[in-house]
Short mmCIF file of C-alpha atoms and ligand atoms in Angstrom, two decimals:
data_model
loop_
_atom_site.label_atom_id
_atom_site.label_comp_id
_atom_site.label_asym_id
_atom_site.label_seq_id
_atom_site.Cartn_x
_atom_site.Cartn_y
_atom_site.Cartn_z
CA UNK S 8 22.77 125.21 4.79
CA UNK S 9 19.90 122.75 4.91
CA UNK S 10 16.88 123.92 3.04
CA UNK S 11 13.40 124.04 4.53
CA UNK S 12 10.23 122.55 3.04
CA UNK S 13 6.67 123.23 4.23
CA UNK S 14 4.67 120.00 3.89
CA UNK S 15 0.88 119.61 3.94
CA UNK S 16 0.48 116.90 6.57
CA UNK S 17 -2.52 114.71 7.37
CA UNK S 18 -0.71 112.24 9.60
CA UNK S 19 -1.54 109.31 7.30
CA UNK S 20 0.99 106.89 5.87
CA UNK S 21 1.78 108.89 2.71
CA UNK S 22 2.52 112.21 4.34
CA UNK S 23 4.34 110.55 7.26
CA UNK S 24 6.70 108.86 4.83
CA UNK S 25 7.01 112.20 3.00
CA UNK S 26 8.61 113.78 6.09
CA UNK S 27 11.51 111.30 6.19
CA UNK S 28 11.81 111.09 2.43
CA UNK S 29 12.14 114.89 2.09
CA UNK S 30 14.76 114.94 4.83
CA UNK S 31 16.76 112.21 3.09
CA UNK S 32 16.30 112.92 -0.55
CA UNK S 33 16.20 116.72 -0.48
CA UNK S 34 18.42 117.18 2.57
CA UNK S 35 15.67 119.35 3.99
CA UNK S 36 14.21 120.37 7.30
CA UNK S 37 10.50 119.73 7.20
CA UNK S 38 7.83 121.95 8.69
CA UNK S 39 4.42 120.27 8.70
CA UNK S 40 1.12 122.08 8.22
CA UNK S 41 -2.34 120.71 9.03
CA UNK S 42 -5.47 122.72 8.35
CA UNK S 43 -8.62 122.29 10.31
CA UNK S 44 -11.31 122.45 7.62
CA UNK S 45 -13.86 120.70 9.80
CA UNK S 46 -12.69 117.21 8.81
CA UNK S 47 -13.41 115.84 12.30
CA UNK S 48 -9.91 114.32 12.77
CA UNK S 49 -8.03 114.36 16.08
CA UNK S 50 -5.63 117.18 15.20
CA UNK S 51 -3.61 117.02 18.42
CA UNK S 52 -2.66 113.45 17.48
CA UNK S 53 -1.57 114.64 14.07
CA UNK S 54 0.68 117.23 15.72
CA UNK S 55 2.20 114.64 18.06
CA UNK S 56 2.87 112.36 15.14
CA UNK S 57 4.65 115.10 13.23
CA UNK S 58 6.95 115.75 16.19
CA UNK S 59 7.57 112.02 16.66
CA UNK S 60 8.59 111.54 13.04
CA UNK S 61 11.01 114.43 13.32
CA UNK S 62 9.53 117.53 11.70
CA UNK S 63 11.28 120.72 12.78
CA UNK S 64 8.05 122.50 13.48
CA UNK S 65 4.31 121.92 13.12
CA UNK S 66 1.41 124.25 12.44
CA UNK S 67 -2.21 123.40 13.17
CA UNK S 68 -4.27 126.11 11.50
CA UNK S 69 -7.96 126.54 12.21
CA UNK S 70 -9.20 127.66 8.79
CA UNK S 71 -12.85 126.68 9.20
CA UNK S 72 -14.31 130.20 9.20
CA UNK S 73 -12.20 131.33 6.28
CA UNK S 74 -13.17 128.17 4.42
CA UNK S 75 -16.90 128.71 4.90
CA UNK S 76 -16.92 132.44 4.24
CA UNK S 77 -14.49 132.73 1.33
CA UNK S 78 -14.83 129.37 -0.42
CA UNK S 79 -17.98 127.49 0.56
CA UNK S 80 -20.55 130.31 0.57
CA UNK S 81 -19.42 131.69 -2.81
CA UNK S 82 -19.97 128.15 -4.12
CA UNK S 83 -23.55 128.26 -2.79
CA UNK S 84 -24.18 131.54 -4.62
CA UNK S 85 -22.82 129.76 -7.71
CA UNK S 86 -25.01 126.65 -7.08
CA UNK S 87 -21.76 124.84 -7.79
CA UNK S 88 -22.18 121.17 -8.70
CA UNK S 89 -19.50 119.69 -10.94
CA UNK S 90 -21.06 117.57 -13.67
CA UNK S 91 -24.38 118.35 -12.07
CA UNK S 92 -23.61 116.24 -9.00
CA UNK S 93 -20.51 117.02 -6.95
CA UNK S 94 -20.55 120.06 -4.61
CA UNK S 95 -16.75 120.43 -4.93
CA UNK S 96 -16.05 119.81 -1.24
CA UNK S 97 -12.49 118.54 -1.75
CA UNK S 98 -11.86 120.91 -4.64
CA UNK S 99 -12.73 124.00 -2.59
CA UNK S 100 -10.37 123.04 0.23
CA UNK S 101 -7.25 122.66 -1.91
CA UNK S 102 -6.57 126.29 -2.84
CA UNK S 103 -6.91 127.23 0.83
CA UNK S 104 -4.41 124.53 1.80
CA UNK S 105 -2.04 125.88 -0.87
CA UNK S 106 -2.48 129.43 0.42
CA UNK S 107 -1.64 128.44 4.00
CA UNK S 108 1.36 126.38 2.86
CA UNK S 109 2.73 129.41 1.04
CA UNK S 110 2.20 131.58 4.14
CA UNK S 111 4.00 129.11 6.38
CA UNK S 112 6.80 128.72 3.83
CA UNK S 113 7.36 132.47 3.92
CA UNK S 114 7.32 132.62 7.71
CA UNK S 115 9.70 129.66 8.04
CA UNK S 116 12.11 130.73 5.30
CA UNK S 117 11.29 127.65 3.21
CA UNK S 118 12.10 127.59 -0.49
CA UNK S 119 9.66 124.80 -1.31
CA UNK S 120 6.26 123.45 -0.39
CA UNK S 121 5.31 119.77 -0.58
CA UNK S 122 2.16 117.67 -0.54
CA UNK S 123 1.21 114.01 -0.60
CA UNK S 124 -0.99 114.03 -3.72
CA UNK S 125 -0.51 111.37 -6.37
CA UNK S 126 0.08 112.08 -10.03
CA UNK S 127 -3.30 110.65 -11.03
CA UNK S 128 -5.70 113.05 -9.40
CA UNK S 129 -7.04 116.58 -9.41
CA UNK S 130 -5.64 117.60 -6.05
CA UNK S 131 -2.04 117.88 -7.23
CA UNK S 132 -3.17 120.30 -9.94
CA UNK S 133 -5.18 122.41 -7.50
CA UNK S 134 -2.34 122.77 -5.00
CA UNK S 135 0.48 123.20 -7.52
CA UNK S 136 -1.32 125.77 -9.65
CA UNK S 137 -2.48 127.86 -6.70
CA UNK S 138 0.85 127.82 -4.86
CA UNK S 139 2.83 128.71 -7.96
CA UNK S 140 0.47 131.54 -8.84
CA UNK S 141 0.81 132.94 -5.33
CA UNK S 142 4.55 132.58 -5.08
CA UNK S 143 6.33 131.80 -8.36
CA UNK S 144 9.75 131.36 -6.74
CA UNK S 145 8.64 128.50 -4.47
CA UNK S 146 9.37 125.00 -5.68
CA UNK S 147 6.53 122.47 -5.38
CA UNK S 148 7.57 118.93 -4.45
CA UNK S 149 5.14 116.03 -4.68
CA UNK S 150 7.06 113.03 -3.28
CA UNK S 151 4.34 110.48 -4.06
CA UNK S 152 4.54 111.53 -7.71
CA UNK S 153 8.31 110.96 -7.67
CA UNK S 154 9.00 107.93 -5.54
CA UNK S 155 6.80 105.34 -7.19
CA UNK S 156 6.42 103.17 -4.07
CA UNK S 157 3.52 100.76 -3.58
CA UNK S 158 1.68 100.83 -0.28
CA UNK S 159 3.65 97.80 0.90
CA UNK S 160 6.93 99.46 -0.02
CA UNK S 161 5.86 102.57 1.87
CA UNK S 162 5.18 100.43 4.95
CA UNK S 163 8.65 98.86 4.71
CA UNK S 164 10.21 102.31 4.27
CA UNK S 165 8.29 103.57 7.31
CA UNK S 166 9.37 100.64 9.47
CA UNK S 167 13.01 101.08 8.46
CA UNK S 168 12.86 104.74 9.37
CA UNK S 169 11.16 104.39 12.72
CA UNK S 170 7.82 105.81 11.56
CA UNK S 171 5.08 104.08 13.54
CA UNK S 172 2.58 102.53 11.12
CA UNK S 173 -0.98 102.61 12.38
CA UNK S 174 -3.20 99.83 11.10
CA UNK S 175 -5.27 101.54 8.42
CA UNK S 176 -8.76 102.42 9.63
CA UNK S 177 -10.36 101.75 6.29
CA UNK S 178 -9.82 100.26 2.87
CA UNK S 179 -11.09 103.46 1.28
CA UNK S 180 -9.30 106.63 0.31
CA UNK S 181 -11.18 109.35 2.12
CA UNK S 182 -10.93 113.13 2.12
CA UNK S 183 -13.23 115.17 4.27
CA UNK S 184 -14.01 118.70 5.35
CA UNK S 185 -17.11 120.46 6.57
CA UNK S 186 -18.58 120.67 3.04
CA UNK S 187 -18.44 116.91 2.51
CA UNK S 188 -16.71 113.54 2.47
CA UNK S 189 -15.15 112.04 -0.67
CA UNK S 190 -14.70 108.27 -0.72
CA UNK S 191 -12.79 106.31 -3.38
CA UNK S 192 -11.08 102.98 -4.08
CA UNK S 193 -11.52 99.41 -2.81
CA UNK S 194 -14.76 97.79 -3.98
CA UNK S 195 -15.98 101.19 -5.25
CA UNK S 196 -13.66 100.92 -8.24
CA UNK S 197 -16.23 98.67 -9.91
CA UNK S 198 -18.88 101.18 -10.97
CA UNK S 199 -21.52 98.43 -11.08
CA UNK S 200 -21.05 97.50 -7.40
CA UNK S 201 -23.40 99.14 -4.92
CA UNK S 202 -21.36 100.90 -2.21
CA UNK S 203 -21.11 98.74 0.91
CA UNK S 204 -22.77 100.23 3.99
CA UNK S 205 -19.43 100.96 5.65
CA UNK S 206 -18.43 103.70 3.19
CA UNK S 207 -20.96 106.02 4.79
CA UNK S 208 -20.29 107.82 8.05
CA UNK S 209 -22.22 111.09 7.89
CA UNK S 210 -25.55 109.88 6.56
CA UNK S 211 -28.12 107.38 7.78
CA UNK S 212 -29.12 104.82 5.20
CA UNK S 213 -32.51 105.83 3.79
CA UNK S 214 -33.92 102.48 5.00
CA UNK S 215 -32.97 103.29 8.58
CA UNK S 216 -33.76 107.00 8.51
CA UNK S 217 -36.72 108.16 10.64
CA UNK S 218 -40.18 107.15 9.45
CA UNK S 219 -41.48 110.68 9.97
CA UNK S 220 -40.27 113.48 7.69
CA UNK S 221 -38.13 116.27 9.11
CA UNK S 222 -38.74 119.88 8.09
CA UNK S 223 -36.10 122.57 7.95
CA UNK S 224 -36.61 126.24 7.12
CA UNK S 225 -33.52 127.85 5.68
CA UNK S 226 -33.35 131.62 5.63
CA UNK S 227 -31.11 133.39 3.08
CA UNK S 228 -29.81 136.96 3.00
CA UNK S 229 -28.34 138.12 -0.30
CA UNK S 230 -27.61 134.56 -1.34
CA UNK S 231 -26.08 133.44 1.95
CA UNK S 232 -27.80 131.04 4.34
CA UNK S 233 -28.15 132.85 7.67
CA UNK S 234 -31.10 131.32 9.53
CA UNK S 235 -32.37 127.89 10.47
CA UNK S 236 -36.02 127.66 11.52
CA UNK S 237 -36.06 131.42 12.10
CA UNK S 238 -32.97 131.41 14.30
CA UNK S 239 -29.90 133.35 13.19
CA UNK S 240 -26.78 131.18 12.98
CA UNK S 241 -23.16 131.91 12.15
CA UNK S 242 -21.97 130.35 8.86
CA UNK S 243 -19.97 127.55 10.43
CA UNK S 244 -22.63 126.63 12.99
CA UNK S 245 -25.28 126.63 10.28
CA UNK S 246 -23.37 124.26 8.00
CA UNK S 247 -22.64 121.91 10.89
CA UNK S 248 -26.28 121.91 11.96
CA UNK S 249 -27.61 121.20 8.47
CA UNK S 250 -25.00 118.46 7.95
CA UNK S 251 -26.22 116.76 11.06
CA UNK S 252 -29.96 117.22 10.43
CA UNK S 253 -29.95 116.31 6.74
CA UNK S 254 -27.52 113.43 7.33
CA UNK S 255 -29.81 111.94 9.97
CA UNK S 256 -32.55 111.75 7.29
CA UNK S 257 -30.23 110.02 4.83
CA UNK S 258 -29.84 113.13 2.66
CA UNK S 259 -26.50 113.83 0.98
CA UNK S 260 -25.33 110.60 -0.67
CA UNK S 261 -23.90 110.92 -4.17
CA UNK S 262 -22.69 108.08 -6.39
CA UNK S 263 -21.42 109.00 -9.84
CA UNK S 264 -18.77 108.48 -12.46
CA UNK S 265 -16.68 111.62 -12.66
CA UNK S 266 -14.31 113.02 -15.26
CA UNK S 267 -11.04 113.95 -13.64
CA UNK S 268 -9.03 116.77 -15.09
CA UNK S 269 -6.21 114.38 -16.04
CA UNK S 270 -8.55 112.40 -18.29
CA UNK S 271 -9.31 109.48 -15.99
CA UNK S 272 -12.93 108.53 -15.32
CA UNK S 273 -13.41 107.58 -11.69
CA UNK S 274 -16.27 106.26 -9.60
CA UNK S 275 -16.85 108.64 -6.74
CA UNK S 276 -18.96 108.42 -3.62
CA UNK S 277 -19.68 111.53 -1.59
CA UNK S 278 -21.59 112.42 1.52
CA UNK S 279 -22.53 116.09 1.38
CA UNK S 280 -25.73 116.55 3.39
CA UNK S 281 -25.49 120.30 4.05
CA UNK S 282 -24.14 121.08 0.59
CA UNK S 283 -26.95 119.32 -1.26
CA UNK S 284 -29.72 120.71 0.95
CA UNK S 285 -28.39 124.28 0.96
CA UNK S 286 -27.65 124.45 -2.77
CA UNK S 287 -31.04 122.96 -3.65
CA UNK S 288 -32.79 125.51 -1.40
CA UNK S 289 -30.72 128.40 -2.75
CA UNK S 290 -31.41 127.46 -6.34
CA UNK S 291 -35.11 127.22 -5.59
CA UNK S 292 -35.19 130.66 -3.98
CA UNK S 293 -33.44 132.14 -7.00
CA UNK S 294 -36.25 130.84 -9.20
CA UNK S 295 -38.68 132.91 -7.16
CA UNK S 296 -36.76 136.19 -7.27
CA UNK S 297 -34.64 136.28 -10.43
CA UNK S 298 -35.98 136.90 -13.92
CA UNK S 299 -35.92 134.12 -16.50
CA UNK S 300 -33.14 135.99 -18.32
CA UNK S 301 -30.99 136.19 -15.21
CA UNK S 302 -31.57 132.50 -14.45
CA UNK S 303 -30.76 131.45 -17.97
CA UNK S 304 -27.49 133.33 -18.14
CA UNK S 305 -26.52 132.48 -14.58
CA UNK S 306 -26.81 128.77 -15.33
CA UNK S 307 -24.01 129.12 -17.88
CA UNK S 308 -21.92 131.11 -15.43
CA UNK S 309 -22.45 128.45 -12.76
CA UNK S 310 -21.22 125.70 -15.03
CA UNK S 311 -18.10 127.64 -15.88
CA UNK S 312 -17.50 128.53 -12.21
CA UNK S 313 -17.73 124.89 -11.13
CA UNK S 314 -15.41 123.82 -13.92
CA UNK S 315 -12.75 126.40 -13.03
CA UNK S 316 -12.82 125.42 -9.37
CA UNK S 317 -12.83 121.70 -10.10
CA UNK S 318 -9.92 122.02 -12.45
CA UNK S 319 -7.65 123.88 -10.05
CA UNK S 320 -8.03 127.40 -11.42
CA UNK S 321 -9.27 129.06 -8.23
CA UNK S 322 -6.98 132.04 -8.87
CA UNK S 323 -7.89 132.38 -12.55
CA UNK S 324 -9.10 135.98 -13.07
CA UNK S 325 -12.19 134.67 -14.85
CA UNK S 326 -13.35 133.12 -11.58
CA UNK S 327 -13.20 136.50 -9.86
CA UNK S 328 -15.05 138.10 -12.77
CA UNK S 329 -17.78 135.44 -12.63
CA UNK S 330 -18.03 136.01 -8.87
CA UNK S 331 -18.72 139.68 -9.49
CA UNK S 332 -21.57 138.81 -11.83
CA UNK S 333 -22.92 136.25 -9.37
CA UNK S 334 -22.78 138.62 -6.44
CA UNK S 335 -24.71 141.26 -8.40
CA UNK S 336 -27.51 138.75 -8.89
CA UNK S 337 -27.56 137.87 -5.20
CA UNK S 338 -28.79 141.26 -3.94
CA UNK S 339 -32.41 140.02 -4.17
CA UNK S 340 -31.80 136.43 -3.11
CA UNK S 341 -33.22 136.85 0.38
CA UNK S 342 -36.07 134.81 1.78
CA UNK S 343 -37.03 131.49 3.31
CA UNK S 344 -37.16 127.99 1.86
CA UNK S 345 -38.91 125.02 3.45
CA UNK S 346 -37.28 121.66 2.95
CA UNK S 347 -38.92 118.33 3.71
CA UNK S 348 -36.41 115.58 4.35
CA UNK S 349 -37.51 112.02 4.24
CA UNK S 350 -35.54 108.81 3.83
CA UNK S 351 -32.81 110.18 1.64
CA UNK S 352 -34.69 112.89 -0.21
CA UNK S 353 -34.75 116.63 0.36
CA UNK S 354 -37.78 118.12 -1.33
CA UNK S 355 -38.42 121.85 -1.43
CA UNK S 356 -42.02 122.29 -0.35
CA UNK S 357 -42.24 126.07 0.13
CA UNK S 358 -40.49 129.34 -0.58
CA UNK S 359 -41.12 133.00 0.16
CA UNK S 360 -39.33 136.30 -0.30
CA UNK S 361 -39.91 140.05 -0.06
CA UNK S 362 -38.33 140.19 -3.52
CA UNK S 363 -40.56 137.55 -5.04
CA UNK S 364 -41.60 138.28 -8.60
CA UNK S 365 -44.21 135.55 -8.44
CA UNK S 366 -47.51 137.39 -8.80
CA UNK S 367 -50.54 135.42 -7.62
CA UNK S 368 -52.89 137.89 -9.27
CA UNK S 369 -51.26 136.97 -12.58
CA UNK S 370 -50.82 133.25 -12.21
CA UNK S 371 -53.98 132.16 -10.47
CA UNK S 372 -56.34 129.77 -12.27
CA UNK S 373 -59.19 131.28 -10.31
CA UNK S 374 -61.45 133.79 -12.02
CA UNK S 375 -60.52 137.38 -11.45
CA UNK S 376 -56.90 137.03 -12.52
CA UNK S 377 -55.27 140.34 -13.50
CA UNK S 378 -53.73 138.59 -16.50
CA UNK S 379 -55.60 139.62 -19.67
CA UNK S 380 -55.94 136.42 -21.65
CA UNK S 381 -56.91 138.30 -24.78
CA UNK S 382 -53.47 139.86 -25.01
CA UNK S 383 -52.07 136.33 -25.46
CA UNK S 384 -53.55 136.21 -28.95
CA UNK S 385 -51.41 139.03 -30.32
CA UNK S 386 -48.39 137.73 -28.48
CA UNK S 387 -48.70 134.28 -30.03
CA UNK S 388 -49.18 135.85 -33.48
CA UNK S 389 -45.77 137.55 -33.23
CA UNK S 390 -43.98 134.86 -31.22
CA UNK S 391 -44.66 132.22 -33.87
CA UNK S 392 -44.05 134.49 -36.85
CA UNK S 393 -40.68 133.13 -37.95
CA UNK S 394 -41.62 129.52 -37.26
CA UNK S 395 -44.65 129.87 -39.51
CA UNK S 396 -42.71 131.46 -42.36
CA UNK S 397 -39.93 128.86 -42.10
CA UNK S 398 -42.39 125.99 -41.89
CA UNK S 399 -44.10 127.09 -45.04
CA UNK S 400 -40.79 126.84 -46.90
CA UNK S 401 -39.47 123.61 -45.42
CA UNK S 402 -39.77 120.32 -47.37
CA UNK S 403 -39.50 118.33 -44.14
CA UNK S 404 -42.55 119.95 -42.75
CA UNK S 405 -44.41 119.31 -45.99
CA UNK S 406 -43.41 115.67 -45.79
CA UNK S 407 -44.47 115.28 -42.21
CA UNK S 408 -47.71 117.00 -43.05
CA UNK S 409 -48.19 114.56 -45.92
CA UNK S 410 -47.51 111.60 -43.66
CA UNK S 411 -49.98 113.10 -41.25
CA UNK S 412 -52.56 113.44 -43.98
CA UNK S 413 -52.01 109.86 -45.13
CA UNK S 414 -52.48 108.58 -41.59
CA UNK S 415 -55.72 110.48 -41.24
CA UNK S 416 -56.91 109.20 -44.63
CA UNK S 417 -56.03 105.62 -43.64
CA UNK S 418 -57.85 106.03 -40.34
CA UNK S 419 -60.90 107.43 -42.06
CA UNK S 420 -60.88 104.53 -44.56
CA UNK S 421 -60.91 101.96 -41.71
N1 LIG H 26 -12.83 113.42 -7.04
C1 LIG H 26 -12.92 114.41 -6.02
C2 LIG H 26 -12.22 115.67 -6.45
O1 LIG H 26 -11.47 115.64 -7.35
C3 LIG H 26 -12.44 113.90 -4.69
C4 LIG H 26 -10.98 113.73 -4.53
C5 LIG H 26 -10.70 113.07 -3.22
N2 LIG H 26 -9.33 113.20 -2.87
C6 LIG H 26 -8.69 112.29 -2.17
N3 LIG H 26 -7.46 112.54 -1.89
N4 LIG H 26 -9.25 111.18 -1.74
O2 LIG H 26 -12.41 116.72 -5.89
#
């Protein structure tokens, strides 16, 4: 009996060749699976292409809501930016793709799943690890990792096998979903080269962005963005709106050198307008409502959370445990943040919350503050206690005091 393989299918050259190659090499029937994660591709064309190449069946799965609710919004609560920069857009989508592949494999009686990831990136790790954790008996096949064909060889293979080759739209390797666009390769591989204008599709160049700033008020409830300019919006609609608005002001471009899990350093360009604006606003609101101790500890948790997700360990129990800590902190993260967008920047210019622990009566510089300045004296006495004792014993401090004295003497002598 021929075996069945469920293949993650984008309709591009790699995954198109995968269909035929799996049929030939693994004597398999291929069922293709395409998720709609808000990547703005023509998914009916992808389905037609799958049928044309000879897949036994095709699934187009609208996973946008699940993606936003179960993957993207938890990443907002975690202020997740890998290496301080990358909002994990591609990384968050992979475990969901793996999950859907496993579900289709079960429904179709497949004994393997397959994907078109190369052996040099993070995506293979994310899909393999998640799928195998969910269903240990399923085999994972990554044809691109096995076949070792160059792009030209793939084109020849496609032509031989009656796979129509579309002229490639771009010289870049692009992955996109509603949380962002990742762009790699071509001229971007030289980290000293400024990205050419044509890498960007979701953001206006700051030079061409409107000359007047645009303001956006984002409302949060328990850590989740729920309102734009006072109007309630569903999660998906909200992300799409902010992507559009922030992108039109040139907000969302990221250019950095990133450490891949497999050890390679790579130059990455991203366009993540909604992600950057929403995370920045969320982080700012947290500073108004959380204590310094909560913020301090949460920053460590956030770093760990982003690392786990980046490195393919979505199903690692630690991630769930960190999520429980994070969600406890979010009970007071409700309020409104004002963002001013202007030619590529998103500046937070206002924040308010019913749970604010900012106390004007304490912090004001005006007379009449409730804060008793005299109590600072005793506080400083105790706060500096150990530093004073240690300083008195330390030769370094003596030396630096001596140098200080000498300088003063020299000055006085002048
Ligand atoms: N470096 C990013 C990440 O690891 C983006 C990967 C983009 N993937 C792609 N197939 N072009 O998440």
